[in-house]
PDB file of C-alpha atoms in Angstrom:
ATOM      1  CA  UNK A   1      16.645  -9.020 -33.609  1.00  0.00           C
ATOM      2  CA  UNK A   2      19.471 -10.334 -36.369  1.00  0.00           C
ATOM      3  CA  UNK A   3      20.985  -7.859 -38.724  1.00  0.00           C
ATOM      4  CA  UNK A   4      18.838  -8.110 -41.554  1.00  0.00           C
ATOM      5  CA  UNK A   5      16.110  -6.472 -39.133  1.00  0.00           C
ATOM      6  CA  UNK A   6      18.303  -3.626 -38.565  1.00  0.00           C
ATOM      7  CA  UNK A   7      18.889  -3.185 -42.126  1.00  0.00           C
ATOM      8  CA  UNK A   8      15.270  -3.480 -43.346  1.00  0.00           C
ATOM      9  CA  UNK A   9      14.747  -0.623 -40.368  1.00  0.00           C
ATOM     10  CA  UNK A  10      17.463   1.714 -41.597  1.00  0.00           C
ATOM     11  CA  UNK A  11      16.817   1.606 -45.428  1.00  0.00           C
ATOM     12  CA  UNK A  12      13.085   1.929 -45.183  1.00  0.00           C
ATOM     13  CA  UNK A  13      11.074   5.218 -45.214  1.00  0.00           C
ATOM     14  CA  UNK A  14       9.685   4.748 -41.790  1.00  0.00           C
ATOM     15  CA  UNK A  15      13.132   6.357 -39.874  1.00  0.00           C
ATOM     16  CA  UNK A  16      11.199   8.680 -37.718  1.00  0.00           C
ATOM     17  CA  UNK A  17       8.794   6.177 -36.043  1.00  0.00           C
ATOM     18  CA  UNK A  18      11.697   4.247 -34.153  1.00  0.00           C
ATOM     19  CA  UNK A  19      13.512   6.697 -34.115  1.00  0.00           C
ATOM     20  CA  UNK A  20      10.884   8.791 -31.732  1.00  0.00           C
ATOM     21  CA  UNK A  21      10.258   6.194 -29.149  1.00  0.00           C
ATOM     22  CA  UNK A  22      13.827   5.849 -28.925  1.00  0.00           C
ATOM     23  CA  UNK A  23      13.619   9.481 -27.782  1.00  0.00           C
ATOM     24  CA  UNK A  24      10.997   8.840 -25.949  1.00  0.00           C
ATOM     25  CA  UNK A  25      12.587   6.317 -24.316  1.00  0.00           C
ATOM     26  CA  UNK A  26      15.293   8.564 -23.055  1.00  0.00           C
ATOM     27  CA  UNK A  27      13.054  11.401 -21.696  1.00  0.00           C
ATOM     28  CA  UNK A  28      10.940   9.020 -19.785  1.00  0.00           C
ATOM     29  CA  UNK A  29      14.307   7.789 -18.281  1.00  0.00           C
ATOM     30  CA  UNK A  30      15.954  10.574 -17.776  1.00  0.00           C
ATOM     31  CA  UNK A  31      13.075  11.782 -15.964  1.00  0.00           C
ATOM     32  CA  UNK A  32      12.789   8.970 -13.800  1.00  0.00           C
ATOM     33  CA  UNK A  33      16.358   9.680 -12.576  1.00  0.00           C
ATOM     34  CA  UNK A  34      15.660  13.479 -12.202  1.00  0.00           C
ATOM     35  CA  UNK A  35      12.929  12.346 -10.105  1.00  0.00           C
ATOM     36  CA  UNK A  36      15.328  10.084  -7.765  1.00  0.00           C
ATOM     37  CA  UNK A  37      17.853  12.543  -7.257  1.00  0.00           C
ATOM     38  CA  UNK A  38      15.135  15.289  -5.918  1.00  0.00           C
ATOM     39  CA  UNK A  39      14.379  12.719  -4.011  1.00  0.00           C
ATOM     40  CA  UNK A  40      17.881  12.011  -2.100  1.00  0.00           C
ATOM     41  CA  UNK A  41      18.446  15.664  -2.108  1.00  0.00           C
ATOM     42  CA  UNK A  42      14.742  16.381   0.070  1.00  0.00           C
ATOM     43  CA  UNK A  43      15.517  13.153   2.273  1.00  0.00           C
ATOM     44  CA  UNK A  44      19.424  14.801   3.129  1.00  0.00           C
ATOM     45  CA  UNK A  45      17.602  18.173   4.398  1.00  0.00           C
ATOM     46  CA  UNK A  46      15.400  16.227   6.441  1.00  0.00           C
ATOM     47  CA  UNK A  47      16.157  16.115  10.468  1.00  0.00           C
ATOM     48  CA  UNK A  48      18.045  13.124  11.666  1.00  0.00           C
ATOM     49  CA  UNK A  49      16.423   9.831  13.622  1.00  0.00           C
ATOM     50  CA  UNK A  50      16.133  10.763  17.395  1.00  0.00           C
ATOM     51  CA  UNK A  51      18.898   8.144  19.077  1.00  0.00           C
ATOM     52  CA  UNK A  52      17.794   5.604  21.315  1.00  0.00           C
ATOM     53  CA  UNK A  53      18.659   7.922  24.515  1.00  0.00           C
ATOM     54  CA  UNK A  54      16.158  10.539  22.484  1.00  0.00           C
ATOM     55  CA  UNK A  55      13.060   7.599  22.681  1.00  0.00           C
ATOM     56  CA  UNK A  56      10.600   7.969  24.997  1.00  0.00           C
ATOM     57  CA  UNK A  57      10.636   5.663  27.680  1.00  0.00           C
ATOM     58  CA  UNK A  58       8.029   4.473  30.718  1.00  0.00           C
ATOM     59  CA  UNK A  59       8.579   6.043  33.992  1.00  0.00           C
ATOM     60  CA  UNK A  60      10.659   5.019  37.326  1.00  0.00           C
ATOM     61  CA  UNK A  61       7.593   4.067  38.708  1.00  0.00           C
ATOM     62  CA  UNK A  62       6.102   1.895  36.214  1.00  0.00           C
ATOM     63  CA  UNK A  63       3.730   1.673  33.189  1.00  0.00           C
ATOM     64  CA  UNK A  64       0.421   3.983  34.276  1.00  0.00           C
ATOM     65  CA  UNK A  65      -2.484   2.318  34.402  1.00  0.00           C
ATOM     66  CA  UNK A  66      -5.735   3.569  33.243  1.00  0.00           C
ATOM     67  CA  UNK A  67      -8.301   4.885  35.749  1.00  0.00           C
ATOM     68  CA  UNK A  68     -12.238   4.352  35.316  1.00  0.00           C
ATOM     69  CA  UNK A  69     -14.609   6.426  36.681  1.00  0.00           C
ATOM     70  CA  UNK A  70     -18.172   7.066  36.433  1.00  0.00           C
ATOM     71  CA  UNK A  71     -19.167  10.805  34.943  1.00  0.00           C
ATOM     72  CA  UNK A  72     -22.264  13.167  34.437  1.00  0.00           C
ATOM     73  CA  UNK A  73     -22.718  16.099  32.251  1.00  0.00           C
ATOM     74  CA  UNK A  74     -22.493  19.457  33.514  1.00  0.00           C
ATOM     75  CA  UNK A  75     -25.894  21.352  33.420  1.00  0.00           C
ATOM     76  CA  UNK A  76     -25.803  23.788  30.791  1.00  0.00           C
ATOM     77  CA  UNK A  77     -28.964  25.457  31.564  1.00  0.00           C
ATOM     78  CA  UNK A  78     -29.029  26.229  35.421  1.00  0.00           C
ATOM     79  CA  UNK A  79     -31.992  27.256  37.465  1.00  0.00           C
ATOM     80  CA  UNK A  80     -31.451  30.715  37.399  1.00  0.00           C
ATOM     81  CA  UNK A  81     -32.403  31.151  33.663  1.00  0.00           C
ATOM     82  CA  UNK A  82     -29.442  32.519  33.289  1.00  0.00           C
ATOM     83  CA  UNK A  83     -26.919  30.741  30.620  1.00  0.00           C
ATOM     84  CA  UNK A  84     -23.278  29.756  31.491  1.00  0.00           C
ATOM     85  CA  UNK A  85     -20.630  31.018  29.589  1.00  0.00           C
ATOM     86  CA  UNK A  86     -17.872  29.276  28.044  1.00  0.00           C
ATOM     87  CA  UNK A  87     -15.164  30.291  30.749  1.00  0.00           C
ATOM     88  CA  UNK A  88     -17.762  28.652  33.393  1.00  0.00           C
ATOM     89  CA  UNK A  89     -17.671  25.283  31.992  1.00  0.00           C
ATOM     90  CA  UNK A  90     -14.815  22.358  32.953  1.00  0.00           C
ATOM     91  CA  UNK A  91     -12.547  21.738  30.320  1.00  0.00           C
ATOM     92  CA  UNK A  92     -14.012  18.272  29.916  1.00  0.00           C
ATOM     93  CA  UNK A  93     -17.837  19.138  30.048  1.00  0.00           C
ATOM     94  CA  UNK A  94     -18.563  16.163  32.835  1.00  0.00           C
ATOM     95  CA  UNK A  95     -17.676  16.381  36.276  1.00  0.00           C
ATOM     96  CA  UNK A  96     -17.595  13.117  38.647  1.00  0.00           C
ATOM     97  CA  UNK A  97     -20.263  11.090  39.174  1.00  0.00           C
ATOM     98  CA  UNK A  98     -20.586  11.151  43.521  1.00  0.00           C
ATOM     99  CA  UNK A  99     -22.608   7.819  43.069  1.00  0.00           C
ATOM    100  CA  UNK A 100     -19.474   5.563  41.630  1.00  0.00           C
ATOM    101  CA  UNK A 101     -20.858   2.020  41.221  1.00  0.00           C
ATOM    102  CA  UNK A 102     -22.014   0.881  37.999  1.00  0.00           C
ATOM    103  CA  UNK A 103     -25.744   0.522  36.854  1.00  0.00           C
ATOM    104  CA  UNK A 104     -25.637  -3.108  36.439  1.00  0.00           C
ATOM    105  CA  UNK A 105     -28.564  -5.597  34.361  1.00  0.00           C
ATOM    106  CA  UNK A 106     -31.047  -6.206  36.644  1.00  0.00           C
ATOM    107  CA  UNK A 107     -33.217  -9.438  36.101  1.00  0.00           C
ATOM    108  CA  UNK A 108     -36.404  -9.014  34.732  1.00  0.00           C
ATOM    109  CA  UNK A 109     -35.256  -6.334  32.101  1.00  0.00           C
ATOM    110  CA  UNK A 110     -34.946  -6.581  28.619  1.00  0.00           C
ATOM    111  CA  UNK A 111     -31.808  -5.289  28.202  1.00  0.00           C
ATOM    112  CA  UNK A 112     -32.533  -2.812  25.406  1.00  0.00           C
ATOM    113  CA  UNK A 113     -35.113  -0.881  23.871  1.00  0.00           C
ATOM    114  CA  UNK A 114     -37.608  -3.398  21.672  1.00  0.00           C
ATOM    115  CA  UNK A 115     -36.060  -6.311  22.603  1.00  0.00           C
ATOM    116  CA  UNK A 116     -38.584  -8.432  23.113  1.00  0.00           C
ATOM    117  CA  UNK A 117     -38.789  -8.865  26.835  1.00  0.00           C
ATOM    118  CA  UNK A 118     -40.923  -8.497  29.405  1.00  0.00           C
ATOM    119  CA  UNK A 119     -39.578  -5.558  30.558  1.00  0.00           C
ATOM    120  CA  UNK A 120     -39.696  -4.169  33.838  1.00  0.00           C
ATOM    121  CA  UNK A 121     -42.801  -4.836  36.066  1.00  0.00           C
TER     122      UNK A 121
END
């Protein structure tokens, strides 16, 4: 803007319009930077980064490797009639499987339900 802007601004009757988002202006900013000093103050009470010696790291004897294992349900219902408790159960709710080879596809088979094959016969 040139002068003459400023002056047609300052002599007319409309002061309080610029004069407001000016304002406004100021207590949008001034916000802002409340809002970014809360922010360095919260991140300063915050616990340090562990170190590098505080990282986890894999053990003497190597990565672990993952073990698979075939598993059955535990009966909840046994003969007896009588219902097991909660304190009677595993902690996983499946114990071993004794039989530990994989049920494989079979020839023959469909391979899933409505699939369109023959099926077994």
């Amino acid at each position: 803007m040139d002068t003459a802007s400023y002056v047609v601004l300052a002599a007319g009757t409309n002061v309080w319009g610029p004069l407001g988002a000016f304002i406004g202006g100021l207590v949008i900013a001034g916000a802002l930077v409340a809002a970014v000093l809360v922010g360095i103050r919260v991140m300063r009470q915050e616990p340090d980064r562990p170190t590098e010696a505080e990282q986890p790291h894999l053990p003497v004897t190597g990565a672990i490797h993952e073990i698979s294992e075939m598993r059955e349900p535990d009966e909840v219902h046994p003969d007896e009639g009588e219902r097991l408790m909660p304190y009677e159960l595993h902690a996983s709710g499946s114990r071993r499987k004794p039989d530990q080879h994989r049920r494989r596809w079979s020839p023959g088979s469909s391979g899933s339900f409505g699939g369109g094959g023959g099926g077994r016969t």
